[in-house]
Tab-separated table of C-alpha atoms and ligand atoms in Angstrom:
chain	number	residue	atom	x	y	z
A	122	MET	CA	-4.084	-3.183	-19.610
A	123	GLN	CA	-1.052	-1.574	-18.021
A	124	THR	CA	-1.368	1.903	-16.538
A	125	MET	CA	1.036	4.484	-17.883
A	126	TYR	CA	2.564	6.763	-15.285
A	127	ASN	CA	5.177	9.411	-15.572
A	128	TYR	CA	7.331	11.014	-12.965
A	129	ALA	CA	5.206	14.163	-12.998
A	130	VAL	CA	2.950	12.358	-10.530
A	131	LEU	CA	5.659	12.800	-7.923
A	132	THR	CA	5.359	16.532	-8.110
A	133	MET	CA	1.563	16.622	-7.925
A	134	PRO	CA	0.479	19.180	-5.342
A	135	ALA	CA	-0.942	16.363	-3.223
A	136	ALA	CA	2.437	14.708	-2.783
A	137	GLY	CA	4.167	17.152	-0.458
A	138	ARG	CA	1.091	17.593	1.724
A	139	LEU	CA	1.353	14.169	3.333
A	140	ARG	CA	4.644	14.743	5.103
A	141	GLY	CA	4.297	14.405	8.873
A	142	ARG	CA	0.681	13.227	8.799
A	143	ASN	CA	-0.957	10.149	10.356
A	144	VAL	CA	-2.862	7.578	8.286
A	145	LEU	CA	-5.275	5.723	10.546
A	146	THR	CA	-8.166	5.348	8.094
A	147	MET	CA	-8.698	5.945	4.388
A	148	VAL	CA	-10.357	9.271	5.041
A	149	ASP	CA	-7.100	10.594	6.449
A	150	LEU	CA	-6.193	10.832	2.755
A	151	SER	CA	-7.937	12.958	0.159
A	152	PRO	CA	-8.825	11.344	-3.177
A	153	ASP	CA	-5.978	13.160	-4.915
A	154	GLU	CA	-3.529	12.115	-2.192
A	155	LEU	CA	-4.624	8.498	-2.667
A	156	ALA	CA	-4.184	8.819	-6.439
A	157	SER	CA	-0.751	10.336	-5.913
A	158	LEU	CA	0.280	7.445	-3.644
A	159	LEU	CA	-0.811	4.933	-6.282
A	160	GLY	CA	1.307	6.726	-8.869
A	161	THR	CA	4.353	6.701	-6.605
A	162	ALA	CA	3.792	3.032	-5.752
A	163	HIS	CA	3.627	2.139	-9.424
A	164	ILE	CA	6.941	3.881	-10.088
A	165	LEU	CA	8.596	2.211	-7.081
A	166	LYS	CA	7.321	-1.183	-8.227
A	167	ALA	CA	8.748	-0.606	-11.702
A	168	ALA	CA	12.109	0.324	-10.143
A	169	GLY	CA	12.315	-3.192	-8.661
A	170	ARG	CA	14.146	-4.440	-5.599
A	171	GLU	CA	17.270	-2.376	-6.055
A	172	GLN	CA	18.011	-0.515	-2.857
A	173	GLN	CA	17.442	3.226	-2.855
A	174	ARG	CA	18.619	5.729	-0.283
A	175	PHE	CA	15.552	7.924	0.050
A	176	LEU	CA	15.128	6.975	3.719
A	177	GLN	CA	18.783	6.522	4.612
A	178	GLY	CA	19.251	6.979	8.339
A	179	LYS	CA	15.483	6.783	9.012
A	180	SER	CA	13.941	4.235	11.374
A	181	LEU	CA	10.464	2.738	11.437
A	182	ALA	CA	9.149	1.352	14.737
A	183	MET	CA	6.478	-1.324	14.388
A	184	LEU	CA	4.216	-2.203	17.286
A	185	PHE	CA	2.272	-5.438	16.783
A	186	GLU	CA	-0.358	-6.548	19.269
A	187	LYS	CA	-1.764	-9.138	16.836
A	188	PRO	CA	-0.193	-11.688	14.463
A	189	SER	CA	0.942	-10.587	11.011
A	190	LEU	CA	2.840	-11.978	8.048
A	191	ARG	CA	2.286	-9.544	5.156
A	192	THR	CA	2.133	-6.258	7.055
A	193	ARG	CA	5.175	-6.912	9.173
A	194	VAL	CA	7.429	-8.368	6.447
A	195	SER	CA	6.396	-5.914	3.700
A	196	PHE	CA	7.028	-2.877	5.903
A	197	GLU	CA	10.360	-4.242	7.099
A	198	ILE	CA	11.676	-5.162	3.648
A	199	GLY	CA	10.182	-1.964	2.188
A	200	MET	CA	12.147	0.137	4.672
A	201	THR	CA	15.326	-1.799	3.840
A	202	GLN	CA	14.806	-1.213	0.109
A	203	LEU	CA	14.408	2.514	0.764
A	204	GLY	CA	17.695	2.644	2.665
A	205	GLY	CA	16.236	2.839	6.175
A	206	HIS	CA	15.493	0.153	8.692
A	207	ALA	CA	12.627	-1.151	10.814
A	208	VAL	CA	12.414	-2.575	14.305
A	209	ILE	CA	9.495	-4.496	15.712
A	210	ALA	CA	8.038	-4.676	19.212
A	211	HIS	CA	5.671	-7.605	19.705
A	212	GLY	CA	3.348	-7.842	22.617
A	213	GLN	CA	-0.134	-7.837	23.986
A	214	ASP	CA	-2.086	-4.770	24.960
A	215	PHE	CA	0.583	-2.064	24.636
A	216	LEU	CA	-2.178	0.436	23.969
A	217	LEU	CA	-4.796	-0.728	26.451
A	218	GLY	CA	-3.169	1.094	29.339
A	219	LYS	CA	-2.331	-1.972	31.417
A	220	ARG	CA	1.388	-1.258	31.519
A	221	GLU	CA	1.432	2.406	30.503
A	222	THR	CA	-0.853	4.764	28.655
A	223	PRO	CA	-1.051	4.877	24.838
A	224	GLU	CA	0.200	8.462	25.091
A	225	ASP	CA	3.321	7.429	26.990
A	226	VAL	CA	4.062	4.609	24.519
A	227	ALA	CA	3.750	7.112	21.653
A	228	ARG	CA	5.953	9.707	23.332
A	229	VAL	CA	8.675	7.120	23.938
A	230	LEU	CA	8.627	5.663	20.416
A	231	SER	CA	8.597	9.171	18.911
A	232	ARG	CA	11.966	9.764	20.576
A	233	TYR	CA	13.458	6.769	18.716
A	234	ALA	CA	11.737	6.468	15.359
A	235	ASP	CA	10.900	8.615	12.342
A	236	ALA	CA	7.542	6.872	11.793
A	237	ILE	CA	5.505	4.227	13.611
A	238	VAL	CA	3.283	1.383	12.365
A	239	VAL	CA	0.763	0.014	14.861
A	240	ARG	CA	-1.377	-3.124	14.621
A	241	THR	CA	-3.779	-3.143	17.512
A	242	HIS	CA	-7.231	-4.113	18.720
A	243	GLU	CA	-9.528	-1.164	19.386
A	244	HIS	CA	-9.287	1.987	17.300
A	245	GLU	CA	-9.751	4.555	20.079
A	246	PRO	CA	-6.421	3.851	21.871
A	247	LEU	CA	-4.731	4.071	18.467
A	248	GLN	CA	-6.248	7.531	17.972
A	249	ARG	CA	-4.944	8.576	21.398
A	250	PHE	CA	-1.542	7.120	20.505
A	251	ALA	CA	-1.435	9.016	17.197
A	252	ALA	CA	-2.492	12.281	18.829
A	253	ALA	CA	0.444	12.038	21.249
A	254	SER	CA	3.010	10.931	18.664
A	255	THR	CA	5.324	13.539	17.197
A	256	VAL	CA	6.125	11.363	14.166
A	257	PRO	CA	3.717	9.928	11.558
A	258	VAL	CA	1.611	6.953	12.691
A	259	ILE	CA	0.327	4.357	10.218
A	260	ASN	CA	-2.499	2.006	11.112
A	261	GLY	CA	-1.300	-1.525	10.337
A	262	LEU	CA	-4.821	-2.790	11.198
A	263	SER	CA	-7.255	-1.945	13.958
A	264	ALA	CA	-10.818	-3.059	14.635
A	265	ALA	CA	-12.072	-0.131	12.558
A	266	ALA	CA	-9.744	0.067	9.564
A	267	HIS	CA	-7.048	-1.536	7.415
A	268	PRO	CA	-5.960	1.326	5.155
A	269	CYS	CA	-2.623	-0.185	4.045
A	270	GLN	CA	-4.430	-3.175	2.563
A	271	ALA	CA	-7.023	-0.982	0.848
A	272	ILE	CA	-4.350	1.232	-0.771
A	273	ALA	CA	-2.536	-1.855	-2.073
A	274	ASP	CA	-5.848	-3.214	-3.366
A	275	MET	CA	-6.513	-0.029	-5.347
A	276	LEU	CA	-3.029	-0.395	-6.859
A	277	THR	CA	-3.799	-4.005	-7.838
A	278	ILE	CA	-7.125	-3.132	-9.463
A	279	LYS	CA	-5.629	-0.169	-11.312
A	280	GLU	CA	-2.816	-2.339	-12.659
A	281	ARG	CA	-5.361	-4.725	-14.123
A	282	PHE	CA	-7.915	-2.293	-15.542
A	283	GLY	CA	-5.793	0.816	-16.158
A	284	THR	CA	-8.348	2.894	-14.256
A	285	LEU	CA	-10.483	2.767	-11.119
A	286	SER	CA	-13.194	5.278	-11.872
A	287	GLY	CA	-16.375	3.691	-13.177
A	288	LEU	CA	-15.576	0.150	-12.014
A	289	ARG	CA	-17.882	-1.855	-9.728
A	290	LEU	CA	-16.713	-3.841	-6.718
A	291	ALA	CA	-18.710	-6.355	-4.652
A	292	TYR	CA	-17.675	-7.179	-1.090
A	293	VAL	CA	-19.064	-10.568	-0.049
A	294	GLY	CA	-19.302	-11.525	3.633
A	295	ASP	CA	-19.063	-9.508	6.839
A	296	GLY	CA	-19.861	-5.963	5.744
A	297	ARG	CA	-19.051	-4.578	9.181
A	298	ASN	CA	-15.386	-5.444	9.452
A	299	ASN	CA	-12.270	-3.289	9.137
A	300	MET	CA	-11.427	-4.602	5.683
A	301	ALA	CA	-14.896	-3.960	4.275
A	302	TYR	CA	-14.892	-0.410	5.620
A	303	SER	CA	-11.454	0.615	4.339
A	304	LEU	CA	-11.968	-1.081	0.986
A	305	ALA	CA	-15.325	0.588	0.357
A	306	GLU	CA	-13.927	3.995	1.338
A	307	ALA	CA	-10.875	3.607	-0.914
A	308	ALA	CA	-13.035	2.383	-3.784
A	309	ALA	CA	-15.492	5.280	-3.509
A	310	MET	CA	-12.672	7.834	-3.244
A	311	SER	CA	-11.330	6.351	-6.490
A	312	GLY	CA	-14.671	6.455	-8.294
A	313	MET	CA	-15.748	2.811	-7.888
A	314	SER	CA	-19.288	1.836	-6.941
A	315	VAL	CA	-19.646	-0.765	-4.203
A	316	THR	CA	-22.174	-3.472	-3.420
A	317	PHE	CA	-22.170	-5.608	-0.292
A	318	ALA	CA	-23.494	-9.159	-0.044
A	319	SER	CA	-24.147	-9.793	3.641
A	320	PRO	CA	-26.782	-11.360	5.865
A	321	ILE	CA	-28.828	-8.847	7.849
A	322	THR	CA	-26.665	-9.546	10.920
A	323	HIS	CA	-23.491	-8.498	9.058
A	324	ARG	CA	-24.933	-5.761	6.842
A	325	PRO	CA	-22.981	-2.473	6.829
A	326	PRO	CA	-24.891	0.279	8.659
A	327	ASP	CA	-26.930	2.667	6.497
A	328	ALA	CA	-24.871	5.567	7.853
A	329	PHE	CA	-21.735	3.914	6.500
A	330	LEU	CA	-23.306	3.363	3.067
A	331	ALA	CA	-24.288	7.042	3.024
A	332	ARG	CA	-20.701	7.992	3.877
A	333	VAL	CA	-19.380	5.877	1.001
A	334	VAL	CA	-21.777	7.634	-1.388
A	335	GLU	CA	-20.623	10.995	-0.042
A	336	LEU	CA	-16.955	10.055	-0.525
A	337	GLY	CA	-17.671	9.091	-4.129
A	338	LYS	CA	-19.965	12.005	-4.887
A	339	PRO	CA	-17.691	13.601	-7.528
A	340	PHE	CA	-17.936	10.304	-9.457
A	341	ASN	CA	-21.669	9.594	-8.812
A	342	VAL	CA	-20.664	6.437	-6.938
A	343	THR	CA	-23.388	4.168	-5.549
A	344	ALA	CA	-23.179	1.956	-2.437
A	345	ARG	CA	-25.836	-0.692	-1.846
A	346	ALA	CA	-26.210	-3.736	0.405
A	347	PHE	CA	-28.010	-6.921	-0.641
A	348	THR	CA	-28.748	-10.127	1.185
A	349	SER	CA	-28.522	-12.024	-2.115
A	350	PRO	CA	-24.881	-12.703	-3.067
A	351	LEU	CA	-25.894	-13.387	-6.679
A	352	ARG	CA	-27.600	-9.998	-6.877
A	353	ALA	CA	-24.638	-8.174	-5.331
A	354	VAL	CA	-21.993	-9.629	-7.657
A	355	ARG	CA	-24.010	-9.425	-10.882
A	356	ASP	CA	-21.708	-8.076	-13.641
A	357	VAL	CA	-19.235	-6.512	-11.177
A	358	ASP	CA	-15.570	-6.050	-12.083
A	359	VAL	CA	-14.173	-7.154	-8.715
A	360	VAL	CA	-15.381	-9.741	-6.189
A	361	TYR	CA	-13.741	-9.370	-2.771
A	362	THR	CA	-14.081	-11.424	0.374
A	363	ASP	CA	-12.342	-11.895	3.719
A	364	VAL	CA	-12.313	-14.494	6.489
A	365	TRP	CA	-15.614	-14.994	8.268
A	366	THR	CA	-14.155	-14.106	11.656
A	367	SER	CA	-11.665	-11.271	12.085
A	368	MET	CA	-8.660	-11.521	14.396
A	369	GLY	CA	-9.762	-10.979	17.965
A	370	ASP	CA	-13.399	-12.004	17.329
A	371	GLU	CA	-12.834	-15.734	17.720
A	372	ALA	CA	-15.608	-15.940	20.339
A	373	TYR	CA	-18.089	-15.280	17.497
A	374	SER	CA	-16.554	-17.805	15.105
A	375	GLU	CA	-19.389	-20.370	15.247
A	376	ARG	CA	-22.108	-17.734	14.879
A	377	ASN	CA	-20.285	-16.050	11.974
A	378	SER	CA	-19.720	-19.332	10.143
A	379	ALA	CA	-23.416	-20.218	10.332
A	380	ALA	CA	-24.499	-16.786	9.084
A	381	LEU	CA	-21.873	-16.413	6.348
A	382	ARG	CA	-21.808	-19.950	4.910
A	383	PRO	CA	-24.301	-19.005	2.125
A	384	TYR	CA	-21.879	-16.187	1.187
A	385	GLN	CA	-18.981	-18.398	0.162
A	386	VAL	CA	-17.298	-17.162	-3.044
A	387	ASN	CA	-17.409	-20.242	-5.229
A	388	GLU	CA	-17.343	-20.930	-8.962
A	389	GLU	CA	-21.096	-20.379	-9.317
A	390	LEU	CA	-20.912	-16.959	-7.658
A	391	MET	CA	-17.888	-15.866	-9.703
A	392	ALA	CA	-19.779	-16.853	-12.873
A	393	ALA	CA	-22.382	-14.174	-12.047
A	394	ALA	CA	-19.711	-11.431	-12.096
A	395	ALA	CA	-18.373	-9.938	-15.325
A	396	PRO	CA	-16.314	-12.431	-17.376
A	397	HIS	CA	-13.181	-10.344	-16.753
A	398	ALA	CA	-13.854	-10.020	-12.987
A	399	LEU	CA	-11.002	-10.218	-10.495
A	400	PHE	CA	-11.221	-12.263	-7.322
A	401	MET	CA	-9.543	-10.522	-4.386
A	402	HIS	CA	-8.805	-11.475	-0.768
A	403	CYS	CA	-6.476	-9.728	1.675
A	404	LEU	CA	-5.172	-13.071	3.057
A	405	PRO	CA	-4.791	-15.157	5.117
A	406	ALA	CA	-7.580	-17.206	3.486
A	407	HIS	CA	-9.474	-20.296	4.575
A	408	ARG	CA	-10.104	-22.452	1.507
A	409	GLY	CA	-13.437	-24.232	1.781
A	410	GLU	CA	-14.876	-21.515	4.027
A	411	GLU	CA	-15.204	-17.980	2.601
A	412	VAL	CA	-13.731	-19.061	-0.762
A	413	THR	CA	-13.292	-22.312	-2.637
A	414	ALA	CA	-9.837	-23.489	-3.679
A	415	GLY	CA	-11.040	-23.401	-7.286
A	416	VAL	CA	-11.657	-19.655	-7.087
A	417	ILE	CA	-8.682	-18.487	-5.020
A	418	ASP	CA	-6.280	-20.655	-7.015
A	419	GLY	CA	-8.111	-20.046	-10.306
A	420	PRO	CA	-7.695	-17.673	-13.243
A	421	HIS	CA	-9.655	-14.747	-11.769
A	422	SER	CA	-7.582	-14.573	-8.592
A	423	VAL	CA	-5.068	-11.771	-8.009
A	424	VAL	CA	-4.486	-12.453	-4.313
A	425	PHE	CA	-0.706	-12.714	-4.596
A	426	ASP	CA	-0.516	-9.497	-6.597
A	427	GLN	CA	-2.395	-7.901	-3.711
A	428	ALA	CA	0.105	-9.325	-1.225
A	429	GLU	CA	3.057	-8.097	-3.307
A	430	ASN	CA	1.508	-4.672	-3.731
A	431	ARG	CA	1.352	-4.219	0.025
A	432	MET	CA	5.079	-3.523	-0.117
A	433	HIS	CA	4.976	-1.115	-3.065
A	434	ALA	CA	2.022	0.817	-1.667
A	435	GLN	CA	3.575	1.047	1.794
A	436	LYS	CA	6.913	2.196	0.383
A	437	ALA	CA	5.012	5.027	-1.323
A	438	LEU	CA	3.253	5.817	1.950
A	439	LEU	CA	6.504	5.822	3.951
A	440	LEU	CA	8.129	8.168	1.435
A	441	ALA	CA	5.129	10.476	1.408
A	442	LEU	CA	4.940	10.682	5.217
A	443	MET	CA	8.687	11.040	5.806
A	444	THR	CA	9.839	13.144	2.826
A	445	ASP	CA	8.383	15.777	0.526
A	446	LEU	CA	8.877	13.405	-2.458
A	447	ARG	CA	10.306	16.155	-4.568
A	448	GLY	CA	13.139	15.135	-6.834
A	449	LEU	CA	12.492	11.415	-6.464
A	450	GLY	CA	11.606	11.121	-10.130
A	451	ASP	CA	15.167	12.061	-11.061
A	452	GLN	CA	16.588	9.382	-8.811
A	453	LEU	CA	14.462	6.379	-9.840
B	279	CP	N1	-3.588	-8.897	4.932
B	279	CP	C1	-2.841	-8.715	6.030
B	279	CP	O1	-2.894	-7.664	6.697
B	279	CP	O2	-1.997	-9.748	6.296
B	279	CP	P1	-1.250	-9.977	7.692
B	279	CP	O3	-2.325	-10.132	8.748
B	279	CP	O4	-0.456	-11.245	7.494
B	279	CP	O5	-0.372	-8.797	7.974
């Protein structure tokens, strides 16, 4: 089912409130701000690749301390399509204070750019960086959160089902990683219930599950963790997984593989989900490890829609943080 949007979404009260803000985690957005972003992203996607001038003369600085394909390229091309441009600084440990403090890096980049994307290791230096920045800071992935991916994932699910509220999502694998956290928060804020399938060693903390329930309280959302993958995915609408070892945790690769091998998303596990269930993965993926080739390349998979939607969702985020969005509906 295709979701119907109209341009009125661009004038929702939530839209103008995002200007100048930082987005480091999902909870930096309210549920109505997230919904508004999804509406804007949908409209931008429908408008296609034609270049617009909404961000003409604006610059995005991107600081990457870790590898990236999707985040880097989608932000850069997204800025170009909006009439602005992006520059990238690659390097190790910008924010760890070895060369200069996170605050000094932020103060310098704020003098050049109108917004900043940062992909880094630990979350705390990113918070210090954002506090010192005078322009909006977007988390392009930290150890604690990956909000850009989670926003794009909500867009992908909404495109397929026409709604988010009332759906059920299962996250299979390491329930303590950045992707699991941001996804569960975004899902709950949108009215989706979440189950985790994780071994005890990788189970999300009870305090986090309670927070997810609290975020989804207006929708009576539930959040539960199971050790049985079959139990967790039973009849769900979305099955999501990620690599067994996150970037930067390579020292734990062997231990993670041993613990998470029974949590591979394969054809048998997908058969326990609802017949219409989507398979989702933020990519990059390791076929034969967390997912079989038959599933990721099969009919349930929407992984390349997710990758595409990174750009549409981030264009909406850039517009919301750098403009008041008003009047855009007339120009698209
Ligand atoms: N999913 C994601 O963030 O991809 P990259 O690491 O390639 O940016």
